Short mmCIF file of C-alpha atoms in Angstrom, two decimals:
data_model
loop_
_atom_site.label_atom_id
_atom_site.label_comp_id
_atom_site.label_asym_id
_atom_site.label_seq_id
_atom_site.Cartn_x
_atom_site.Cartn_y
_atom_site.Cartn_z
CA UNK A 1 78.64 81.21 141.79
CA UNK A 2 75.21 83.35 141.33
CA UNK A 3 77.46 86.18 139.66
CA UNK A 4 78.41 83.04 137.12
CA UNK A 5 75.08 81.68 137.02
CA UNK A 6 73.61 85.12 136.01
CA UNK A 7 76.32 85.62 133.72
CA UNK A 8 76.22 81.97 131.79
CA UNK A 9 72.42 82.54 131.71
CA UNK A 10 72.41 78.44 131.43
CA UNK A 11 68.89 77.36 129.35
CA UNK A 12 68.87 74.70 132.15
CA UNK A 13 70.78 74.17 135.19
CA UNK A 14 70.52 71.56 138.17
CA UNK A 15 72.54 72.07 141.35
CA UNK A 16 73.15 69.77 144.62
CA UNK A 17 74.69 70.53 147.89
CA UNK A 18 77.49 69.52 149.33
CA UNK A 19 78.37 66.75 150.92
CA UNK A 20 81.56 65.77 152.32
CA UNK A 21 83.41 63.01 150.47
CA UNK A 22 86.96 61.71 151.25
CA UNK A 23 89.16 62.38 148.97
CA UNK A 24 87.79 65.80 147.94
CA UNK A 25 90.10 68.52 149.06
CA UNK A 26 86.82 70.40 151.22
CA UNK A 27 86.84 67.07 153.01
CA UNK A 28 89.34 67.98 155.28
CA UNK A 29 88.68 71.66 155.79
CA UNK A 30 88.10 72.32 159.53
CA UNK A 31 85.08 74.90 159.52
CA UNK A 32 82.53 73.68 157.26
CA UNK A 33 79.32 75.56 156.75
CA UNK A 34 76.32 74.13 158.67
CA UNK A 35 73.51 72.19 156.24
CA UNK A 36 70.84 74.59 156.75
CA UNK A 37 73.45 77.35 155.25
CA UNK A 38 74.40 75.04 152.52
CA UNK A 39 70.56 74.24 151.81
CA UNK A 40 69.77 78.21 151.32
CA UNK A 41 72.28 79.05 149.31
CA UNK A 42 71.43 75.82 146.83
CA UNK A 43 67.97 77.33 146.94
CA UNK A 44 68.91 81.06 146.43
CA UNK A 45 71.33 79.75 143.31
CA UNK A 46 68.16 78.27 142.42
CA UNK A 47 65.96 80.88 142.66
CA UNK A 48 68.20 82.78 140.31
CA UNK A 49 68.08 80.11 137.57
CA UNK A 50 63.88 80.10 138.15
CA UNK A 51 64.32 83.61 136.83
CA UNK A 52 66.65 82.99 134.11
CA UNK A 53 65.00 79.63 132.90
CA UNK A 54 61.15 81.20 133.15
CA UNK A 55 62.37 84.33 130.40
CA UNK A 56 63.98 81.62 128.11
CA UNK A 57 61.39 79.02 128.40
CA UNK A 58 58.66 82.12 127.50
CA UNK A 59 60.89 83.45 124.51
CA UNK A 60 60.30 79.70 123.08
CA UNK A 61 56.45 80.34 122.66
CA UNK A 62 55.39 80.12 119.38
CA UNK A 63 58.50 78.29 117.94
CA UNK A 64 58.22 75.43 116.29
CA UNK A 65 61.02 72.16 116.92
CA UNK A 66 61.06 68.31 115.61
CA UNK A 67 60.32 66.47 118.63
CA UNK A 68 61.01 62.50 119.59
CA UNK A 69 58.07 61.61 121.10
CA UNK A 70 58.84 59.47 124.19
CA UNK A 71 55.10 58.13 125.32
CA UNK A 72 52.54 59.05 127.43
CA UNK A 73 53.32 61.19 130.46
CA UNK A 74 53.67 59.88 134.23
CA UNK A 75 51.97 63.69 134.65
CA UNK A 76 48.82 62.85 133.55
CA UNK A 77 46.84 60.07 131.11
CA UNK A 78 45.80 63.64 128.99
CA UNK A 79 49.58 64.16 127.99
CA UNK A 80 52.29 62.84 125.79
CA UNK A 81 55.87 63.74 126.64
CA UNK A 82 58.88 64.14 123.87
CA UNK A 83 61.99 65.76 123.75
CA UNK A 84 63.98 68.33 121.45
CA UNK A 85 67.55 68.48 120.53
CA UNK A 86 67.62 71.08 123.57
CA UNK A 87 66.57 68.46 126.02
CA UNK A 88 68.95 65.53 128.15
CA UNK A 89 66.85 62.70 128.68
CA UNK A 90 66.08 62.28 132.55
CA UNK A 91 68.09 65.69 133.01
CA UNK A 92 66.26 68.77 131.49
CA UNK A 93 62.60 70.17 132.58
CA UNK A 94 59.62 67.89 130.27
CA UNK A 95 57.93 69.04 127.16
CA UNK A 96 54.88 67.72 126.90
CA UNK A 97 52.47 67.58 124.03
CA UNK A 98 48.84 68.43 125.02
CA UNK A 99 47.10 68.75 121.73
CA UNK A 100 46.91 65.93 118.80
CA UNK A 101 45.60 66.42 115.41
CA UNK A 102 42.39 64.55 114.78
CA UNK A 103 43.27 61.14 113.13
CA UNK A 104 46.56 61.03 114.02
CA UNK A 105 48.20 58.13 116.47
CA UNK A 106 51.32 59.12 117.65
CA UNK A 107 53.81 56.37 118.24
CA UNK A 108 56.85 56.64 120.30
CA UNK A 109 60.25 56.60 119.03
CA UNK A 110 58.92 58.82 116.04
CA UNK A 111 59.35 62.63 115.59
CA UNK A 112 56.76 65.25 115.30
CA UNK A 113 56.86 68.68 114.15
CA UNK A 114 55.48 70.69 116.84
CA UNK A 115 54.79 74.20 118.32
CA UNK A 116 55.54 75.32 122.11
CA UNK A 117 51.96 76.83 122.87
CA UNK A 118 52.65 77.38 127.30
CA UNK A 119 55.84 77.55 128.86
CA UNK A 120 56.38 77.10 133.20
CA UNK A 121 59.26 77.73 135.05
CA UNK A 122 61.37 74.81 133.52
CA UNK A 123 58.95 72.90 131.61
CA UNK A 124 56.98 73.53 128.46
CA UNK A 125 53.99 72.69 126.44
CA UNK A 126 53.20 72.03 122.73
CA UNK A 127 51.14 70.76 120.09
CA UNK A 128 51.96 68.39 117.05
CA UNK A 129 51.49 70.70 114.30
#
């Protein structure tokens, strides 16, 4: 799976462990790995994407994408959050919008051309241009 993840180079990727369902054909397997192995290897798959997501995410600086702007951020009263094309709703990492021109009222449900100006490990920053 890390060879794959590597490999894919995914622009996003979520994972979950394991957890033993009936009716899934691991169910009945008779030596399952303990959680705490299952937990580090979710994090080490993780850790890979980090790497992978962090170099995409920084190759985006500069660019400039319509965005839907959502409303204010649960982060913080100083931020907006919107979406690109790029982004799943509830799924991807945030982009929030940390710089307004003066005069201008954003209003959710709207698009705004903008510019990614910071970038984080999954998440990234812009300004309404």
């Amino acid at each position: 799976m890390c060879d794959f993840v590597r490999a894919a180079d995914f622009d996003w990727l979520g994972s979950f462990a394991y957890s033993d369902q009936e009716g899934a054909t691991a169910f009945s397997l008779d030596e399952k790995l303990s959680l705490r192995e299952i937990e580090r290897r979710r994090k080490h798959l993780m850790q890979i994407q980090k790497g992978i997501s962090k170099r995409k995410k920084k190759a985006l600086r500069g660019k400039e994408f319509d965005v839907l702007l959502e409303g204010p951020s649960e982060e913080s009263d100083m931020l907006l959050e919107g979406r690109t094309a790029m982004h799943a709703p509830e799924i991807d990492g945030k982009l929030y919008i940390a710089d307004v021109p003066e005069g201008l009222e954003p209003l959710p449900g709207e698009f705004y051309r903008s510019q990614i100006t910071e970038t984080h490990d999954y998440d990234v920053v812009a300004k309404i241009v």
